[in-house]
Amino acid sequence: GESVGLHLPTLSVQEGDNSIINCAYSNSASDYFIWYKQESGKGPQFIIDIRSNMDKRQGQRVTVLLNKTVKHLSLQIAATQPGDSAVYFCADATGANNLFFGTGTRLTVIP
Amino acid sequence: NAGVTQTPKFQVLKTGQSMTLQCAQDMNHNSMYWYRQDPGMGLRLIYYSASEGTTDKGEVPNGYNVSRLNKREFSLRLESAAPSQTSVYFCASTELIAKNIQYFGAGTRLSVL
C-alpha cells in the first residue's frame, strides 16, 4: 500500500541555522504533496505545497524540493527561529479523498 | 474569519457513553473530513464528505458515524465510546476534494475511561 514516511523523528538545530526535514514516499504515481506544521495543542497548519511538474518551490523562508526519481522530498527552513519549533508532516495529497501523512519530525530550535 | 471551528476542545467519557463532535467551516468549502491522531502517528482518515449530502468511509471508520448537516457543518458521532477511541480528533475542509489544501481545526482531545 501507499506510505509516506519521514526520515528522522526528531531534529534539533541552533537558532539561525538552516533546517532540512526529509520525507520519502512509495507511490510513483503521487503528484501532489503538502507540508504541514503542527504546534503543540493545535491543528496542522499549511506551510507549502508542490506538484510533480516542479522540482522546487519557495515560500517565505521555506523551500520544498521534490526528487521524483528517488521519490523523496525535503523541506528547508532558512534561519530557523524558536517559533519554528513544531512537528512537521509531509502529506501525499494526490488522492481524491485523503491525505496520507507521514509520522512527523519534531523540530526543536535551540536558542 | 474563523476557518474551521471544532467543539468541544476537550472531553472525557466513560466507556459506553455517546457523544457528538461538532465541526463548522466558514470558507464555503465543499469537502470536509474527520481524522484522528494518536501519539507518534500521523493523521488517519475516519470519514469524509466530498460535498453536501454525501459521506464516505475512510481508513478507520469503525465505531463512528457522521452527518453532513449542511455545507458548513460536519459532525462525528461516537455511539458507544471505547478506550481505543481515546485520541485527538481533527476536522478539515477543502474547496474541492481532489488535490487541494486541507485546512484543519484546532482539534478535540477525547479521553475514554
Tab-separated table of C-alpha atoms in Angstrom:
chain	number	residue	atom	x	y	z
A	1	GLY	CA	0.000	0.000	0.000
A	2	GLU	CA	0.909	3.615	-0.139
A	3	SER	CA	3.133	5.072	2.518
A	4	VAL	CA	4.707	8.366	3.325
A	5	GLY	CA	7.482	8.492	5.862
A	6	LEU	CA	9.860	10.926	7.393
A	7	HIS	CA	13.484	10.024	7.873
A	8	LEU	CA	14.070	11.331	11.359
A	9	PRO	CA	11.576	11.562	14.213
A	10	THR	CA	13.456	14.431	15.850
A	11	LEU	CA	15.748	17.213	14.720
A	12	SER	CA	17.498	19.825	16.827
A	13	VAL	CA	19.050	22.928	15.309
A	14	GLN	CA	20.618	26.102	16.597
A	15	GLU	CA	18.660	29.285	16.183
A	16	GLY	CA	19.732	30.960	12.972
A	17	ASP	CA	20.874	27.758	11.278
A	18	ASN	CA	19.059	26.199	8.352
A	19	SER	CA	16.865	23.132	8.917
A	20	ILE	CA	16.260	20.309	6.490
A	21	ILE	CA	13.422	17.857	7.048
A	22	ASN	CA	13.188	14.859	4.749
A	23	CYS	CA	10.331	12.720	3.538
A	24	ALA	CA	10.075	9.654	1.316
A	25	TYR	CA	7.037	8.283	-0.454
A	26	SER	CA	6.328	4.961	-2.067
A	27	ASN	CA	3.787	5.595	-4.818
A	28	SER	CA	5.423	6.612	-8.075
A	29	ALA	CA	2.076	7.961	-9.273
A	30	SER	CA	1.921	10.513	-6.447
A	31	ASP	CA	1.993	14.003	-7.851
A	32	TYR	CA	0.941	16.481	-5.185
A	33	PHE	CA	2.466	16.989	-1.754
A	34	ILE	CA	1.801	19.316	1.147
A	35	TRP	CA	3.952	20.198	4.134
A	36	TYR	CA	2.154	20.943	7.384
A	37	LYS	CA	3.411	22.384	10.662
A	38	GLN	CA	1.753	21.304	13.888
A	39	GLU	CA	2.431	23.209	17.085
A	40	SER	CA	1.633	21.701	20.435
A	41	GLY	CA	-2.100	21.620	21.073
A	42	LYS	CA	-3.015	22.899	17.632
A	43	GLY	CA	-4.155	21.506	14.325
A	44	PRO	CA	-1.860	21.073	11.311
A	45	GLN	CA	-1.147	24.341	9.545
A	46	PHE	CA	-0.392	24.562	5.826
A	47	ILE	CA	3.169	25.642	5.022
A	48	ILE	CA	3.794	24.960	1.347
A	49	ASP	CA	2.793	22.574	-1.398
A	50	ILE	CA	4.384	21.241	-4.558
A	51	ARG	CA	3.104	19.468	-7.651
A	52	SER	CA	5.087	16.967	-9.671
A	53	ASN	CA	5.612	19.356	-12.568
A	54	MET	CA	8.011	21.258	-10.296
A	55	ASP	CA	11.307	20.276	-8.672
A	56	LYS	CA	11.464	23.224	-6.309
A	57	ARG	CA	9.138	25.738	-4.799
A	58	GLN	CA	9.943	28.603	-2.487
A	59	GLY	CA	7.926	30.418	0.098
A	60	GLN	CA	8.801	32.785	2.878
A	61	ARG	CA	11.933	31.251	4.489
A	62	VAL	CA	10.869	27.786	3.289
A	63	THR	CA	11.808	25.777	0.223
A	64	VAL	CA	10.469	22.396	-0.810
A	65	LEU	CA	12.454	20.152	-3.111
A	66	LEU	CA	10.938	17.210	-4.938
A	67	ASN	CA	13.012	14.405	-6.441
A	68	LYS	CA	10.655	12.145	-8.330
A	69	THR	CA	13.398	9.784	-9.395
A	70	VAL	CA	14.055	8.611	-5.851
A	71	LYS	CA	10.592	9.526	-4.523
A	72	HIS	CA	11.912	11.967	-1.973
A	73	LEU	CA	11.043	15.463	-0.883
A	74	SER	CA	12.523	17.832	1.629
A	75	LEU	CA	11.529	20.970	3.461
A	76	GLN	CA	14.241	23.519	4.060
A	77	ILE	CA	13.726	26.274	6.617
A	78	ALA	CA	16.146	29.165	6.410
A	79	ALA	CA	17.418	30.970	9.502
A	80	THR	CA	15.428	28.791	11.867
A	81	GLN	CA	13.672	30.661	14.677
A	82	PRO	CA	12.264	29.495	18.030
A	83	GLY	CA	8.767	29.882	16.573
A	84	ASP	CA	9.621	27.177	14.055
A	85	SER	CA	9.698	24.560	16.816
A	86	ALA	CA	6.901	22.135	15.973
A	87	VAL	CA	6.168	18.778	14.387
A	88	TYR	CA	6.401	18.837	10.602
A	89	PHE	CA	4.439	16.460	8.409
A	90	CYS	CA	4.659	15.773	4.736
A	91	ALA	CA	1.399	14.605	3.225
A	92	ASP	CA	0.683	12.945	-0.097
A	93	ALA	CA	-2.397	14.779	-1.314
A	94	THR	CA	-2.649	13.068	-4.687
A	95	GLY	CA	-5.718	11.052	-3.800
A	96	ALA	CA	-9.203	12.378	-4.289
A	97	ASN	CA	-10.356	11.758	-0.761
A	98	ASN	CA	-7.461	11.674	1.620
A	99	LEU	CA	-4.136	12.953	2.754
A	100	PHE	CA	-1.542	10.289	3.533
A	101	PHE	CA	0.501	11.680	6.385
A	102	GLY	CA	3.952	10.641	7.438
A	103	THR	CA	4.696	10.176	11.125
A	104	GLY	CA	6.231	13.616	11.519
A	105	THR	CA	9.556	15.141	12.502
A	106	ARG	CA	9.739	17.125	15.719
A	107	LEU	CA	11.927	20.170	15.167
A	108	THR	CA	13.469	21.742	18.259
A	109	VAL	CA	15.199	25.085	17.904
A	110	ILE	CA	17.932	25.710	20.459
A	111	PRO	CA	18.280	29.398	21.393
B	1	ASN	CA	-12.540	34.680	9.520
B	2	ALA	CA	-12.541	31.722	11.919
B	3	GLY	CA	-11.753	28.982	9.363
B	4	VAL	CA	-12.556	25.548	10.827
B	5	THR	CA	-14.077	25.515	14.295
B	6	GLN	CA	-14.351	22.394	16.431
B	7	THR	CA	-16.295	21.893	19.647
B	8	PRO	CA	-15.671	20.833	22.307
B	9	LYS	CA	-11.921	21.253	22.757
B	10	PHE	CA	-11.719	18.608	25.478
B	11	GLN	CA	-13.998	15.771	26.539
B	12	VAL	CA	-13.814	12.882	28.980
B	13	LEU	CA	-16.219	9.992	28.524
B	14	LYS	CA	-16.875	6.731	30.291
B	15	THR	CA	-16.889	3.536	28.262
B	16	GLY	CA	-20.257	3.099	26.579
B	17	GLN	CA	-21.242	6.760	26.624
B	18	SER	CA	-22.081	8.548	23.411
B	19	MET	CA	-21.200	11.985	22.161
B	20	THR	CA	-21.074	14.123	19.048
B	21	LEU	CA	-18.093	16.183	17.949
B	22	GLN	CA	-19.063	19.302	16.051
B	23	CYS	CA	-17.246	20.945	13.172
B	24	ALA	CA	-18.104	24.051	11.195
B	25	GLN	CA	-16.235	25.894	8.450
B	26	ASP	CA	-16.869	29.380	7.130
B	27	MET	CA	-14.773	29.186	3.957
B	28	ASN	CA	-17.602	27.920	1.734
B	29	HIS	CA	-15.665	24.694	1.162
B	30	ASN	CA	-17.333	21.743	-0.462
B	31	SER	CA	-15.418	18.879	1.156
B	32	MET	CA	-14.976	18.084	4.822
B	33	TYR	CA	-13.052	15.404	6.722
B	34	TRP	CA	-12.653	13.809	10.130
B	35	TYR	CA	-9.244	12.485	11.201
B	36	ARG	CA	-7.871	11.010	14.370
B	37	GLN	CA	-4.325	11.440	15.596
B	38	ASP	CA	-2.744	9.035	18.030
B	39	PRO	CA	0.592	9.622	19.810
B	40	GLY	CA	3.594	9.420	17.497
B	41	MET	CA	1.454	8.924	14.444
B	42	GLY	CA	0.203	10.911	11.545
B	43	LEU	CA	-3.458	11.591	10.951
B	44	ARG	CA	-5.765	8.790	9.850
B	45	LEU	CA	-8.971	9.451	7.976
B	46	ILE	CA	-12.196	8.344	9.666
B	47	TYR	CA	-14.880	9.686	7.315
B	48	TYR	CA	-15.155	12.347	4.685
B	49	SER	CA	-17.839	14.247	2.830
B	50	ALA	CA	-16.978	15.172	-0.726
B	51	SER	CA	-19.943	17.513	-0.967
B	52	GLU	CA	-23.111	18.377	0.872
B	53	GLY	CA	-25.341	15.306	1.026
B	54	THR	CA	-22.587	12.704	0.652
B	55	THR	CA	-20.424	10.864	3.153
B	56	ASP	CA	-17.919	8.039	2.744
B	57	LYS	CA	-15.759	5.855	4.943
B	58	GLY	CA	-12.085	6.465	5.329
B	59	GLU	CA	-9.320	4.288	6.709
B	60	VAL	CA	-10.673	3.792	10.252
B	61	PRO	CA	-14.492	4.223	10.286
B	62	ASN	CA	-15.480	1.500	12.774
B	63	GLY	CA	-17.243	2.844	15.848
B	64	TYR	CA	-18.088	6.193	14.271
B	65	ASN	CA	-20.902	7.798	12.330
B	66	VAL	CA	-21.046	11.155	10.599
B	67	SER	CA	-23.613	13.657	9.421
B	68	ARG	CA	-23.103	16.398	6.863
B	69	LEU	CA	-25.748	18.690	8.269
B	70	ASN	CA	-25.311	21.371	5.612
B	71	LYS	CA	-22.448	22.829	3.616
B	72	ARG	CA	-20.874	24.369	6.716
B	73	GLU	CA	-21.238	21.605	9.289
B	74	PHE	CA	-19.945	18.057	9.566
B	75	SER	CA	-20.392	16.132	12.811
B	76	LEU	CA	-18.781	12.961	14.120
B	77	ARG	CA	-20.685	10.698	16.498
B	78	LEU	CA	-19.414	8.020	18.831
B	79	GLU	CA	-22.398	5.847	19.690
B	80	SER	CA	-20.723	3.739	22.371
B	81	ALA	CA	-17.295	5.068	23.259
B	82	ALA	CA	-14.417	2.656	23.849
B	83	PRO	CA	-10.977	3.300	25.373
B	84	SER	CA	-9.450	2.641	21.924
B	85	GLN	CA	-11.168	5.822	20.762
B	86	THR	CA	-9.075	7.942	23.083
B	87	SER	CA	-7.386	10.267	20.627
B	88	VAL	CA	-7.231	13.767	19.255
B	89	TYR	CA	-9.817	14.370	16.561
B	90	PHE	CA	-9.341	16.884	13.776
B	91	CYS	CA	-11.817	18.216	11.307
B	92	ALA	CA	-10.620	19.616	7.987
B	93	SER	CA	-12.138	21.198	4.923
B	94	THR	CA	-11.090	21.886	1.368
B	95	GLU	CA	-12.596	23.706	-1.560
B	96	LEU	CA	-12.664	20.707	-3.845
B	97	ILE	CA	-11.973	17.119	-2.925
B	98	ALA	CA	-9.033	16.431	-5.211
B	99	LYS	CA	-5.531	17.785	-4.855
B	100	ASN	CA	-6.297	20.781	-2.747
B	101	ILE	CA	-5.020	22.118	0.530
B	102	GLN	CA	-6.946	20.877	3.535
B	103	TYR	CA	-7.427	23.357	6.358
B	104	PHE	CA	-7.641	21.973	9.865
B	105	GLY	CA	-9.414	22.895	13.057
B	106	ALA	CA	-7.661	23.037	16.426
B	107	GLY	CA	-8.804	19.553	17.436
B	108	THR	CA	-10.866	17.831	20.113
B	109	ARG	CA	-8.965	15.876	22.753
B	110	LEU	CA	-11.077	12.914	23.805
B	111	SER	CA	-10.357	10.540	26.648
B	112	VAL	CA	-12.468	7.426	27.150
B	113	LEU	CA	-12.085	5.847	30.579
